[in-house]
Amino acid sequence: MCMSANLNLTDDMPSTEFLETIIAGKPVQVTLDYINDRIKVRSNNPEDIDLLITYLNNLTLQNGFGKVILIARKEDWEKTLPFGYILEAVNSGYFQGDPAYFMAKFYSKERANRNSLILEDNILQSVLQHPLNPLPPRLPSGYVVREAVAEDVPQLVHLYEQIFTTYPSPITEPDYLQHLINKYTFKIILHAGKIVSAASAETDLKNMAAELTDCACRPEYQSQGLMSYLIFSLELDLIRRGFKNLFTICRSISTGINTIFRKQGYTYGGRLINNCSICGQFEDMNLWIKNPVNNLEYRTLPNHP
Ligand SMILES: CC(C)(COP(=O)(O)OP(=O)(O)OC[C@H]1O[C@@H](n2cnc3c(N)ncnc32)[C@H](O)[C@@H]1OP(=O)(O)O)[C@@H](O)C(=O)NCCC(=O)NCCS
């Protein structure tokens, strides 16, 4: 087993560590996510699922994590059920068009508690009533959209500090933000030279899947359609680059962010219980998916920034 990376570049305590181990002759990458008190792994080999689960169980107990998330394939998700895993969500096209099954096992009563179930169900039902956007979102006049660059990092730190008291990744650390800007697509909207909204797409080149994330809009600029436009602008880039599966994992209690994805044609894929630590507590997250491979709507649009 080897430790290969540590994303928290400033503190002694890492926020995330990646372990690479060999199970029955095949490499497996495991993410130890200290901020969110969880372990995350993707299954690569359906034959070895029993060995993988035994390994994860030992690792979880040794380190005291509260939740394991195993992203399983159609060949192996059912094999995880006898080990106490439950199916939380399905991303219909994640593995190069094949579904990904979000299997979860909880290691404490508190972590497994579904305290907000009824409230979140009511929010979901009201979000699902919204009709889809009949036309692509438009950027209101006076605003500019572009990709973030290194010089934007201080303003982005300020934006995320203003919006989130805590966040599932070290998004307010300049080195981490710089890493995101270098590695992924990070877009911002500016008004009078000031960043007022931001979102990113974390891309998985092996599966040609992309997670839309890090969505934030300054309170005084909200409800003007800025985030809807930013998501649309990221989508256009991703689709033109050949990404076949777009998804987001967003706060189940936020009507606004769920509405944005619903209205832009995403399909609800399930809820991840106490999935990550955000704004000071563990929160449930909804999965929304779009598989735009044959989406003519996007091919016929004029160029957008
Ligand atoms: C969620 C957030 C990013 C939305 O940004 P925004 O620029 O205000 O979003 P938009 O203006 O594009 O809103 C899109 C739609 O959602 C609706 N909406 C937005 N906020 C809403 C709210 N709080 N309640 C109900 N509907 C809401 C809008 O009415 C709009 O629908 P419409 O087109 O029919 O008018 C912003 O509110 C925010 O930064 N929130 C705090 C951070 C956060 O929770 N981020 C999500 C992390 S998963």
mmCIF file with all atom_site columns, C-alpha atoms in Angstrom, residues 69-75 77-78 81 86-95 97-104 245-249 266-273 285-291:
data_model
loop_
_atom_site.group_PDB
_atom_site.id
_atom_site.type_symbol
_atom_site.label_atom_id
_atom_site.label_alt_id
_atom_site.label_comp_id
_atom_site.label_asym_id
_atom_site.label_entity_id
_atom_site.label_seq_id
_atom_site.pdbx_PDB_ins_code
_atom_site.Cartn_x
_atom_site.Cartn_y
_atom_site.Cartn_z
_atom_site.occupancy
_atom_site.B_iso_or_equiv
_atom_site.pdbx_formal_charge
_atom_site.auth_seq_id
_atom_site.auth_comp_id
_atom_site.auth_asym_id
_atom_site.auth_atom_id
_atom_site.pdbx_PDB_model_num
ATOM 1  C CA . ILE A 1 69  ? -19.184 5.120  -0.106  1.00 0.00 ? 69  ILE A CA 1
ATOM 2  C CA . LEU A 1 70  ? -18.576 2.383  -2.630  1.00 0.00 ? 70  LEU A CA 1
ATOM 3  C CA . ILE A 1 71  ? -19.324 3.350  -6.232  1.00 0.00 ? 71  ILE A CA 1
ATOM 4  C CA . ALA A 1 72  ? -20.294 -0.016 -7.677  1.00 0.00 ? 72  ALA A CA 1
ATOM 5  C CA . ARG A 1 73  ? -21.067 -1.271 -11.181 1.00 0.00 ? 73  ARG A CA 1
ATOM 6  C CA . LYS A 1 74  ? -24.087 -3.097 -12.493 1.00 0.00 ? 74  LYS A CA 1
ATOM 7  C CA . GLU A 1 75  ? -22.209 -6.397 -12.097 1.00 0.00 ? 75  GLU A CA 1
ATOM 8  C CA . TRP A 1 77  ? -23.756 -3.603 -6.582  1.00 0.00 ? 77  TRP A CA 1
ATOM 9  C CA . GLU A 1 78  ? -26.068 -6.376 -5.383  1.00 0.00 ? 78  GLU A CA 1
ATOM 10 C CA . LEU A 1 81  ? -25.997 -5.823 0.100   1.00 0.00 ? 81  LEU A CA 1
ATOM 11 C CA . ILE A 1 86  ? -27.574 0.267  1.065   1.00 0.00 ? 86  ILE A CA 1
ATOM 12 C CA . LEU A 1 87  ? -28.292 1.743  -2.363  1.00 0.00 ? 87  LEU A CA 1
ATOM 13 C CA . GLU A 1 88  ? -28.469 5.546  -2.031  1.00 0.00 ? 88  GLU A CA 1
ATOM 14 C CA . ALA A 1 89  ? -28.430 6.761  -5.630  1.00 0.00 ? 89  ALA A CA 1
ATOM 15 C CA . VAL A 1 90  ? -27.790 5.733  -9.237  1.00 0.00 ? 90  VAL A CA 1
ATOM 16 C CA . ASN A 1 91  ? -25.923 7.771  -11.838 1.00 0.00 ? 91  ASN A CA 1
ATOM 17 C CA . SER A 1 92  ? -27.392 6.315  -15.013 1.00 0.00 ? 92  SER A CA 1
ATOM 18 C CA . GLY A 1 93  ? -24.406 6.962  -17.302 1.00 0.00 ? 93  GLY A CA 1
ATOM 19 C CA . TYR A 1 94  ? -21.277 7.429  -15.219 1.00 0.00 ? 94  TYR A CA 1
ATOM 20 C CA . PHE A 1 95  ? -19.103 4.475  -16.282 1.00 0.00 ? 95  PHE A CA 1
ATOM 21 C CA . GLY A 1 97  ? -22.525 5.096  -20.391 1.00 0.00 ? 97  GLY A CA 1
ATOM 22 C CA . ASP A 1 98  ? -23.067 2.358  -17.806 1.00 0.00 ? 98  ASP A CA 1
ATOM 23 C CA . PRO A 1 99  ? -24.684 3.117  -14.448 1.00 0.00 ? 99  PRO A CA 1
ATOM 24 C CA . ALA A 1 100 ? -22.820 3.779  -11.227 1.00 0.00 ? 100 ALA A CA 1
ATOM 25 C CA . TYR A 1 101 ? -24.491 2.640  -8.009  1.00 0.00 ? 101 TYR A CA 1
ATOM 26 C CA . PHE A 1 102 ? -23.780 4.696  -4.885  1.00 0.00 ? 102 PHE A CA 1
ATOM 27 C CA . MET A 1 103 ? -23.623 2.059  -2.136  1.00 0.00 ? 103 MET A CA 1
ATOM 28 C CA . ALA A 1 104 ? -23.180 3.261  1.444   1.00 0.00 ? 104 ALA A CA 1
ATOM 29 C CA . ASN A 1 245 ? -22.232 12.259 -18.339 1.00 0.00 ? 245 ASN A CA 1
ATOM 30 C CA . LEU A 1 246 ? -22.831 15.439 -16.343 1.00 0.00 ? 246 LEU A CA 1
ATOM 31 C CA . PHE A 1 247 ? -23.941 15.324 -12.752 1.00 0.00 ? 247 PHE A CA 1
ATOM 32 C CA . THR A 1 248 ? -24.104 17.290 -9.541  1.00 0.00 ? 248 THR A CA 1
ATOM 33 C CA . ILE A 1 249 ? -24.275 16.329 -5.883  1.00 0.00 ? 249 ILE A CA 1
ATOM 34 C CA . TYR A 1 266 ? -31.274 16.995 -15.057 1.00 0.00 ? 266 TYR A CA 1
ATOM 35 C CA . THR A 1 267 ? -32.892 13.815 -13.708 1.00 0.00 ? 267 THR A CA 1
ATOM 36 C CA . TYR A 1 268 ? -33.043 13.113 -9.989  1.00 0.00 ? 268 TYR A CA 1
ATOM 37 C CA . GLY A 1 269 ? -30.860 10.094 -9.107  1.00 0.00 ? 269 GLY A CA 1
ATOM 38 C CA . GLY A 1 270 ? -31.274 9.694  -5.349  1.00 0.00 ? 270 GLY A CA 1
ATOM 39 C CA . ARG A 1 271 ? -30.127 11.076 -2.000  1.00 0.00 ? 271 ARG A CA 1
ATOM 40 C CA . LEU A 1 272 ? -26.817 10.525 -0.201  1.00 0.00 ? 272 LEU A CA 1
ATOM 41 C CA . ILE A 1 273 ? -27.415 10.505 3.556   1.00 0.00 ? 273 ILE A CA 1
ATOM 42 C CA . MET A 1 285 ? -27.032 15.530 -0.835  1.00 0.00 ? 285 MET A CA 1
ATOM 43 C CA . ASN A 1 286 ? -29.171 14.969 -3.937  1.00 0.00 ? 286 ASN A CA 1
ATOM 44 C CA . LEU A 1 287 ? -27.735 13.497 -7.112  1.00 0.00 ? 287 LEU A CA 1
ATOM 45 C CA . TRP A 1 288 ? -28.905 15.002 -10.436 1.00 0.00 ? 288 TRP A CA 1
ATOM 46 C CA . ILE A 1 289 ? -27.776 13.609 -13.790 1.00 0.00 ? 289 ILE A CA 1
ATOM 47 C CA . LYS A 1 290 ? -27.782 14.595 -17.459 1.00 0.00 ? 290 LYS A CA 1
ATOM 48 C CA . ASN A 1 291 ? -26.523 12.302 -20.236 1.00 0.00 ? 291 ASN A CA 1
#
